[in-house]
PDB file of C-alpha atoms in Angstrom:
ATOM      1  CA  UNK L 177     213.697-126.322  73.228  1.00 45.00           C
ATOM      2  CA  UNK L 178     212.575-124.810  69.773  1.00 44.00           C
ATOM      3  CA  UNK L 179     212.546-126.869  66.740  1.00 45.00           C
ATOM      4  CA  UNK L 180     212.236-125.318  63.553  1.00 45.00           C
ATOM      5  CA  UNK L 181     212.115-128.026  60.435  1.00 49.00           C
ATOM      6  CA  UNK L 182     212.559-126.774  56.820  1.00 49.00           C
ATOM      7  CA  UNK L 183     210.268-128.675  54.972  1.00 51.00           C
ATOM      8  CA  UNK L 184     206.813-127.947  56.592  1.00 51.00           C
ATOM      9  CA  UNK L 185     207.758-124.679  57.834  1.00 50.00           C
ATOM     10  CA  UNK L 186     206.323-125.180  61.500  1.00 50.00           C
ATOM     11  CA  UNK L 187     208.225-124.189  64.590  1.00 48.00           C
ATOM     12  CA  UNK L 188     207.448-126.842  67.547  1.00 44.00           C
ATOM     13  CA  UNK L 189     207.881-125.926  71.002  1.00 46.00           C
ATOM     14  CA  UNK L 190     209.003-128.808  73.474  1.00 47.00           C
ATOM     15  CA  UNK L 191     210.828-129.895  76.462  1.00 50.00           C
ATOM     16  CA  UNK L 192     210.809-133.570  74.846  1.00 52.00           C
ATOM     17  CA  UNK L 193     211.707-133.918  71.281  1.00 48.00           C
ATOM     18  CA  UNK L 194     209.125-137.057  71.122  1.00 51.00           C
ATOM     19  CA  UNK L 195     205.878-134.557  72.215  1.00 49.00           C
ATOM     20  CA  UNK L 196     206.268-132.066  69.640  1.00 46.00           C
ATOM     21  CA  UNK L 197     203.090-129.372  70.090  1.00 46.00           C
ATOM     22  CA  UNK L 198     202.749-127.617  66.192  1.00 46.00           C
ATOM     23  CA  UNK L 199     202.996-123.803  66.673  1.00 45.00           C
ATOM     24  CA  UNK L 200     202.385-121.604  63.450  1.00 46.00           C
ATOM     25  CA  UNK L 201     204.495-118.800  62.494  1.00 47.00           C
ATOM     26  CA  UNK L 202     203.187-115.262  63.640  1.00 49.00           C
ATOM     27  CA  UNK L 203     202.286-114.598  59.625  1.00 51.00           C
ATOM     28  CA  UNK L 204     200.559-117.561  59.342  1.00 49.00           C
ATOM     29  CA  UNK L 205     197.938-116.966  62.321  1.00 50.00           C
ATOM     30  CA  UNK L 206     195.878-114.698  59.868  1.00 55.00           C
ATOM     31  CA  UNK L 207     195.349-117.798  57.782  1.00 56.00           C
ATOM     32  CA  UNK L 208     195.556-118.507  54.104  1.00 64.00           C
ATOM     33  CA  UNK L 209     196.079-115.368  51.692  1.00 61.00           C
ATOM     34  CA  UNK L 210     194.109-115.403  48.447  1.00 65.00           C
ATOM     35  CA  UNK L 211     196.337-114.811  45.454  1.00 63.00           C
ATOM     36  CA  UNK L 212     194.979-111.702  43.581  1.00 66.00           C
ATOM     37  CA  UNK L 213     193.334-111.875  40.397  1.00 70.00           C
ATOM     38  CA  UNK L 214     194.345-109.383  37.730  1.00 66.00           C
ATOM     39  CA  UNK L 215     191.065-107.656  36.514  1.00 72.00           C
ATOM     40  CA  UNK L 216     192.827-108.138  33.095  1.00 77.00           C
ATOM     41  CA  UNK L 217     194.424-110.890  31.010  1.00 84.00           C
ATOM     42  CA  UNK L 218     197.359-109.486  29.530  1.00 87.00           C
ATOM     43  CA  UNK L 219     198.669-112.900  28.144  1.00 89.00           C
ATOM     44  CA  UNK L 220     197.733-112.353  24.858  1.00 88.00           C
ATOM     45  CA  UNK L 221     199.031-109.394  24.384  1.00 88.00           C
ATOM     46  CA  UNK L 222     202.930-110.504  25.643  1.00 92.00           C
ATOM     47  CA  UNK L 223     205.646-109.615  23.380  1.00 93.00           C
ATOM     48  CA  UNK L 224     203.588-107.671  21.500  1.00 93.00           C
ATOM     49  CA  UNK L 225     203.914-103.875  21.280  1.00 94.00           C
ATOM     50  CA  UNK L 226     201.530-101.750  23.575  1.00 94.00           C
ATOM     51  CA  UNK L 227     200.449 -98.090  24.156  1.00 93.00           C
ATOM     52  CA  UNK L 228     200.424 -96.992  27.926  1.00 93.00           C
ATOM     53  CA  UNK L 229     198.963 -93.712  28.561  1.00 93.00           C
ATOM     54  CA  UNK L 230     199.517 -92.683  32.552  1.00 92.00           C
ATOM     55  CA  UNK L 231     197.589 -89.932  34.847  1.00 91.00           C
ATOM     56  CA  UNK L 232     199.209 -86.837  33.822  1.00 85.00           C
ATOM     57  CA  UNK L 233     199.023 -86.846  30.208  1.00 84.00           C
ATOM     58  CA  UNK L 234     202.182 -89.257  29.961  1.00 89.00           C
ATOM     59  CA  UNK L 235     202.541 -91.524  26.820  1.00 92.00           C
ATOM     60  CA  UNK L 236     204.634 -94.125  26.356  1.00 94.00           C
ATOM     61  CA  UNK L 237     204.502 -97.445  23.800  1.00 94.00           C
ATOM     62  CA  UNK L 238     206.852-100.610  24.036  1.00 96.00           C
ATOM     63  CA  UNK L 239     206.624-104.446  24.070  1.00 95.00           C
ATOM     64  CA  UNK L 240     205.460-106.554  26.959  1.00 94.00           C
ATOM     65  CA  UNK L 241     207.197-108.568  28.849  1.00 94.00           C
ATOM     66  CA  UNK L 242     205.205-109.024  32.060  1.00 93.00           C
ATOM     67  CA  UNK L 243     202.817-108.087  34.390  1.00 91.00           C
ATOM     68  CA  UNK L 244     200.760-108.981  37.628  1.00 90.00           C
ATOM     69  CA  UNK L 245     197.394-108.422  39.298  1.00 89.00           C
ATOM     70  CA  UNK L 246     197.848-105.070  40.013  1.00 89.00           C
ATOM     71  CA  UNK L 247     198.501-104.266  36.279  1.00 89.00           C
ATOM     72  CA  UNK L 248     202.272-102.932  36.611  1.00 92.00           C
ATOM     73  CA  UNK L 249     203.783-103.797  33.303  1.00 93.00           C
ATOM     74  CA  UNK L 250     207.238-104.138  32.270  1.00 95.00           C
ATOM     75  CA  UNK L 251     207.509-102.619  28.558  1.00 95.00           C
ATOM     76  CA  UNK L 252     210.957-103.610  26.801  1.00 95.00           C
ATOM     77  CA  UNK L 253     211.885-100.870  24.254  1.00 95.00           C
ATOM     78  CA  UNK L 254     209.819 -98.168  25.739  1.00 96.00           C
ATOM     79  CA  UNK L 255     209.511 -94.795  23.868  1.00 95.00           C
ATOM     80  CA  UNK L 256     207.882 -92.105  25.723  1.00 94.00           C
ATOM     81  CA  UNK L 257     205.782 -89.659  23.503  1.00 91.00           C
ATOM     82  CA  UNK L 258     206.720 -85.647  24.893  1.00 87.00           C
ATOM     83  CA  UNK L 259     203.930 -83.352  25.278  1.00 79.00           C
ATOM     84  CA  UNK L 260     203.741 -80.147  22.464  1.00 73.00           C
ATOM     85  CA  UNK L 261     203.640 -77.863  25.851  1.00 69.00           C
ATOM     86  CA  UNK L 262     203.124 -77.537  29.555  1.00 69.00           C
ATOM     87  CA  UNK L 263     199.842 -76.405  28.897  1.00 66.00           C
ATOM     88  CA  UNK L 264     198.687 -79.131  26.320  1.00 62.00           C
ATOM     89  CA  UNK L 265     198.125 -82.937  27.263  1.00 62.00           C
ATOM     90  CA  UNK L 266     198.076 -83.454  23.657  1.00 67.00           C
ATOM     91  CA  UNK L 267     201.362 -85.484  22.637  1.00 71.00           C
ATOM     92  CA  UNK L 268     203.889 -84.268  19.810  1.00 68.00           C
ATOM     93  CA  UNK L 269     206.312 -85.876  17.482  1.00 79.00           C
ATOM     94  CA  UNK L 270     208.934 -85.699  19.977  1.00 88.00           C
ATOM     95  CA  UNK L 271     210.337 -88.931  21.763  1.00 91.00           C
ATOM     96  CA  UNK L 272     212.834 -90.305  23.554  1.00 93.00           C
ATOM     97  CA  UNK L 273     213.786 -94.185  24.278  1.00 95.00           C
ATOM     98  CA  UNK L 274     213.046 -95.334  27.818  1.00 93.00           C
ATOM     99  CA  UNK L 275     214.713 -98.832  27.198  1.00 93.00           C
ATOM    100  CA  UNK L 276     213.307-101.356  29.941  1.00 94.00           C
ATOM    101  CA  UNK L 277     210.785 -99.918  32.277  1.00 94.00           C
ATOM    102  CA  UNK L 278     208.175-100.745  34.854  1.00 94.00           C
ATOM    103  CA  UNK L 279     205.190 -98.929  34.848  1.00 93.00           C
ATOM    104  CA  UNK L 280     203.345 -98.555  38.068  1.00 94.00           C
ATOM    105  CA  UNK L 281     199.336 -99.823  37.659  1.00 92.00           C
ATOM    106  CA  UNK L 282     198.054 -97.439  39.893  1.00 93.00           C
ATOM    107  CA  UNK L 283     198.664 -94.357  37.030  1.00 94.00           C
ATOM    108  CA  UNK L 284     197.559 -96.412  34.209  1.00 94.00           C
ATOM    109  CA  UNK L 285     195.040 -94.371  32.768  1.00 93.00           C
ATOM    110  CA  UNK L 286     194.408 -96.859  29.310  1.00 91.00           C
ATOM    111  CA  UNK L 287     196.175 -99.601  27.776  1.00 92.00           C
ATOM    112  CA  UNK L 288     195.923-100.883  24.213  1.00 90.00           C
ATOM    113  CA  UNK L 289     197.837-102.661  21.616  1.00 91.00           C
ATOM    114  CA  UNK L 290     199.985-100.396  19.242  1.00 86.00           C
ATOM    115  CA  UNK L 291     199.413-102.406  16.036  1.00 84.00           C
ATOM    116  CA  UNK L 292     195.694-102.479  14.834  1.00 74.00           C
ATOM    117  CA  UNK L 293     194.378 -99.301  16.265  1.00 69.00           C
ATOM    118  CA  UNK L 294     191.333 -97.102  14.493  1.00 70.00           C
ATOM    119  CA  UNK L 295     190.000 -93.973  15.293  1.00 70.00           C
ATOM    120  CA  UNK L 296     186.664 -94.088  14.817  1.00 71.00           C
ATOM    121  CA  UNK L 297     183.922 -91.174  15.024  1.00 78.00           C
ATOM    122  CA  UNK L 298     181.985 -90.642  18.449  1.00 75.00           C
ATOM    123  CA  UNK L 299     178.911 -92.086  17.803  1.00 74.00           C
ATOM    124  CA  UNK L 300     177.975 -89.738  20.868  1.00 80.00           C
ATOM    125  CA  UNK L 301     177.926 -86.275  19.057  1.00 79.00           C
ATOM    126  CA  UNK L 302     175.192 -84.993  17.643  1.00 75.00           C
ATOM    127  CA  UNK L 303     175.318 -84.012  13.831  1.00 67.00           C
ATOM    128  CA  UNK L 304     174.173 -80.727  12.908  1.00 64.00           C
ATOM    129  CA  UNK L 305     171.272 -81.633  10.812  1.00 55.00           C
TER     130      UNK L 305
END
């Protein structure tokens, strides 16, 4: 006979219900998983609007509402910024609205917050002096 109980999860196989022998599931022989860590911590930046740019030249901006360790995000109001031209990765002034999306980690290029961004010079080119 094969008892399966609901709480602990086990399956026991026995011919006598009072000498139970524990028996793991077939996923469970591999032992524990770890839980991934996210090489980020996005918390802060939840509910607040971010800038996504993607492999490709893809742009897109809208407000967190999740994430996990492999850094997909789910932006609420998403605009996407359209490229000038096939030939130019530089963005234009052309959008369009995305709504709800979920963005796939593995072609995050960069992530940063919309709100309180700089441009500052490269401190890595030489002046002509």
């Amino acid at each position: 006979a094969v008892v399966s109980t609901q709480s602990t999860g086990h399956y026991y196989i026995t011919n006598n219900l009072s000498e139970m022998s524990d028996v793991r599931k077939p996923q469970d022989k591999k032992g524990p998983h770890k839980k991934k860590e996210s090489i980020l911590d996005l918390a802060p930046y939840l509910e607040k609007r971010m800038r996504v740019k993607f492999n490709g030249g893809r742009e897109a901006s809208g407000v967190l509402k999740g994430y996990d360790a492999l850094l997909n995000l789910v932006l609420d109001g998403a605009t996407e910024y359209l490229k000038e031209s096939e030939e130019t990765i530089k963005t234009g002034k052309k959008t369009r609205q995305l709504g709800l999306v979920v963005c796939r980690g593995t072609n995050i290029v960069t992530i940063c917050p919309q709100d309180g961004i700089e441009q500052i010079a490269n401190p890595f080119l030489q002046s002509d002096q």
